């Protein structure tokens, strides 16, 4: 099981590399506004493929053209390096 990151490590990552993300209740959270519903669904499908290849899956909320990703390591009970990697992949997919 991956080790939990400290608050300082998480704050540094969000401040320097994951600037679109917020920390909410021990999760990394980011919302993305798609051009239209189908573009949002395509983003979800892309992230699903990435997550499956990592065997590390975000919680995803779809509200018409707004897609919200919640990333944490459930088994570890918070944010780990795996979550930072997945968040970066989501950023790349979101463009």
PDB file of C-alpha atoms in Angstrom:
ATOM      1  CA  UNK A   1       0.000   0.000   0.000  1.00  0.00           C
ATOM      2  CA  UNK A   2       1.244   3.491  -0.873  1.00  0.00           C
ATOM      3  CA  UNK A   3       2.263   5.843   1.935  1.00  0.00           C
ATOM      4  CA  UNK A   4       0.181   8.893   2.753  1.00  0.00           C
ATOM      5  CA  UNK A   5       1.763  12.219   1.878  1.00  0.00           C
ATOM      6  CA  UNK A   6       2.160  14.900   4.516  1.00  0.00           C
ATOM      7  CA  UNK A   7       0.096  18.077   4.361  1.00  0.00           C
ATOM      8  CA  UNK A   8       3.258  19.977   3.383  1.00  0.00           C
ATOM      9  CA  UNK A   9       3.970  17.591   0.498  1.00  0.00           C
ATOM     10  CA  UNK A  10       0.398  17.875  -0.751  1.00  0.00           C
ATOM     11  CA  UNK A  11       0.362  21.676  -0.440  1.00  0.00           C
ATOM     12  CA  UNK A  12       3.631  21.925  -2.385  1.00  0.00           C
ATOM     13  CA  UNK A  13       2.362  19.672  -5.177  1.00  0.00           C
ATOM     14  CA  UNK A  14      -0.891  21.627  -5.506  1.00  0.00           C
ATOM     15  CA  UNK A  15       0.891  24.974  -5.410  1.00  0.00           C
ATOM     16  CA  UNK A  16       3.616  24.052  -7.931  1.00  0.00           C
ATOM     17  CA  UNK A  17       2.236  21.363 -10.229  1.00  0.00           C
ATOM     18  CA  UNK A  18      -1.482  20.832  -9.712  1.00  0.00           C
ATOM     19  CA  UNK A  19      -2.672  24.423  -9.746  1.00  0.00           C
ATOM     20  CA  UNK A  20      -6.178  23.519 -10.987  1.00  0.00           C
ATOM     21  CA  UNK A  21      -6.719  21.182  -8.021  1.00  0.00           C
ATOM     22  CA  UNK A  22      -7.977  21.770  -4.483  1.00  0.00           C
ATOM     23  CA  UNK A  23      -7.700  19.590  -1.423  1.00  0.00           C
ATOM     24  CA  UNK A  24     -11.124  18.807   0.029  1.00  0.00           C
ATOM     25  CA  UNK A  25     -11.656  16.207   2.768  1.00  0.00           C
ATOM     26  CA  UNK A  26      -8.367  14.390   2.088  1.00  0.00           C
ATOM     27  CA  UNK A  27      -8.990  14.251  -1.668  1.00  0.00           C
ATOM     28  CA  UNK A  28      -7.643  16.112  -4.660  1.00  0.00           C
ATOM     29  CA  UNK A  29     -10.608  17.687  -6.464  1.00  0.00           C
ATOM     30  CA  UNK A  30     -10.776  19.331  -9.886  1.00  0.00           C
ATOM     31  CA  UNK A  31     -13.710  20.350 -12.066  1.00  0.00           C
ATOM     32  CA  UNK A  32     -13.367  20.645 -15.825  1.00  0.00           C
ATOM     33  CA  UNK A  33     -15.861  22.475 -18.051  1.00  0.00           C
ATOM     34  CA  UNK A  34     -16.204  20.743 -21.423  1.00  0.00           C
ATOM     35  CA  UNK A  35     -17.352  22.441 -24.630  1.00  0.00           C
ATOM     36  CA  UNK A  36     -20.356  20.131 -24.780  1.00  0.00           C
ATOM     37  CA  UNK A  37     -21.730  16.971 -23.199  1.00  0.00           C
ATOM     38  CA  UNK A  38     -20.030  14.576 -25.625  1.00  0.00           C
ATOM     39  CA  UNK A  39     -16.630  16.208 -25.107  1.00  0.00           C
ATOM     40  CA  UNK A  40     -17.108  15.723 -21.370  1.00  0.00           C
ATOM     41  CA  UNK A  41     -17.945  12.060 -21.868  1.00  0.00           C
ATOM     42  CA  UNK A  42     -14.872  11.639 -24.100  1.00  0.00           C
ATOM     43  CA  UNK A  43     -12.729  13.120 -21.319  1.00  0.00           C
ATOM     44  CA  UNK A  44     -14.255  10.683 -18.839  1.00  0.00           C
ATOM     45  CA  UNK A  45     -13.513   7.781 -21.207  1.00  0.00           C
ATOM     46  CA  UNK A  46      -9.898   8.922 -21.627  1.00  0.00           C
ATOM     47  CA  UNK A  47      -9.409   9.244 -17.876  1.00  0.00           C
ATOM     48  CA  UNK A  48     -11.049   5.855 -17.345  1.00  0.00           C
ATOM     49  CA  UNK A  49      -8.514   4.230 -19.678  1.00  0.00           C
ATOM     50  CA  UNK A  50      -5.614   5.962 -17.907  1.00  0.00           C
ATOM     51  CA  UNK A  51      -6.962   4.999 -14.500  1.00  0.00           C
ATOM     52  CA  UNK A  52      -7.461   1.404 -15.558  1.00  0.00           C
ATOM     53  CA  UNK A  53      -3.874   1.184 -16.841  1.00  0.00           C
ATOM     54  CA  UNK A  54      -2.684   2.494 -13.441  1.00  0.00           C
ATOM     55  CA  UNK A  55      -5.158   0.362 -11.479  1.00  0.00           C
ATOM     56  CA  UNK A  56      -5.960   3.570  -9.613  1.00  0.00           C
ATOM     57  CA  UNK A  57      -9.440   4.992 -10.145  1.00  0.00           C
ATOM     58  CA  UNK A  58     -10.897   8.439  -9.412  1.00  0.00           C
ATOM     59  CA  UNK A  59     -14.443   9.171  -8.392  1.00  0.00           C
ATOM     60  CA  UNK A  60     -16.059  11.052 -11.276  1.00  0.00           C
ATOM     61  CA  UNK A  61     -19.138  13.267 -11.155  1.00  0.00           C
ATOM     62  CA  UNK A  62     -20.764  14.261 -14.452  1.00  0.00           C
ATOM     63  CA  UNK A  63     -23.077  17.287 -14.466  1.00  0.00           C
ATOM     64  CA  UNK A  64     -23.892  18.040 -18.098  1.00  0.00           C
ATOM     65  CA  UNK A  65     -20.654  19.752 -19.274  1.00  0.00           C
ATOM     66  CA  UNK A  66     -18.948  19.935 -15.879  1.00  0.00           C
ATOM     67  CA  UNK A  67     -16.852  16.926 -14.941  1.00  0.00           C
ATOM     68  CA  UNK A  68     -15.496  16.753 -11.395  1.00  0.00           C
ATOM     69  CA  UNK A  69     -12.690  14.373 -10.458  1.00  0.00           C
ATOM     70  CA  UNK A  70     -12.040  13.266  -6.870  1.00  0.00           C
ATOM     71  CA  UNK A  71      -8.683  11.552  -6.451  1.00  0.00           C
ATOM     72  CA  UNK A  72      -7.498   9.786  -3.304  1.00  0.00           C
ATOM     73  CA  UNK A  73      -6.172   6.429  -2.195  1.00  0.00           C
ATOM     74  CA  UNK A  74      -9.096   4.851  -0.407  1.00  0.00           C
ATOM     75  CA  UNK A  75      -7.060   2.006   1.099  1.00  0.00           C
ATOM     76  CA  UNK A  76      -4.467   4.441   2.490  1.00  0.00           C
ATOM     77  CA  UNK A  77      -7.108   6.865   3.723  1.00  0.00           C
ATOM     78  CA  UNK A  78      -5.866   9.978   1.943  1.00  0.00           C
ATOM     79  CA  UNK A  79      -3.518  11.322  -0.722  1.00  0.00           C
ATOM     80  CA  UNK A  80      -0.459   9.385  -1.914  1.00  0.00           C
ATOM     81  CA  UNK A  81       2.062   9.743  -4.733  1.00  0.00           C
ATOM     82  CA  UNK A  82      -0.248   7.614  -6.887  1.00  0.00           C
ATOM     83  CA  UNK A  83      -2.871  10.348  -6.597  1.00  0.00           C
ATOM     84  CA  UNK A  84      -0.436  13.044  -7.700  1.00  0.00           C
ATOM     85  CA  UNK A  85       0.471  10.972 -10.763  1.00  0.00           C
ATOM     86  CA  UNK A  86      -3.173  10.351 -11.643  1.00  0.00           C
ATOM     87  CA  UNK A  87      -4.016  14.048 -11.176  1.00  0.00           C
ATOM     88  CA  UNK A  88      -1.216  15.003 -13.592  1.00  0.00           C
ATOM     89  CA  UNK A  89      -2.571  12.511 -16.137  1.00  0.00           C
ATOM     90  CA  UNK A  90      -6.036  14.016 -15.752  1.00  0.00           C
ATOM     91  CA  UNK A  91      -4.561  17.487 -16.304  1.00  0.00           C
ATOM     92  CA  UNK A  92      -2.925  16.283 -19.518  1.00  0.00           C
ATOM     93  CA  UNK A  93      -6.161  14.674 -20.719  1.00  0.00           C
ATOM     94  CA  UNK A  94      -8.143  17.821 -19.889  1.00  0.00           C
ATOM     95  CA  UNK A  95      -5.698  19.942 -21.883  1.00  0.00           C
TER      96      UNK A  95
END
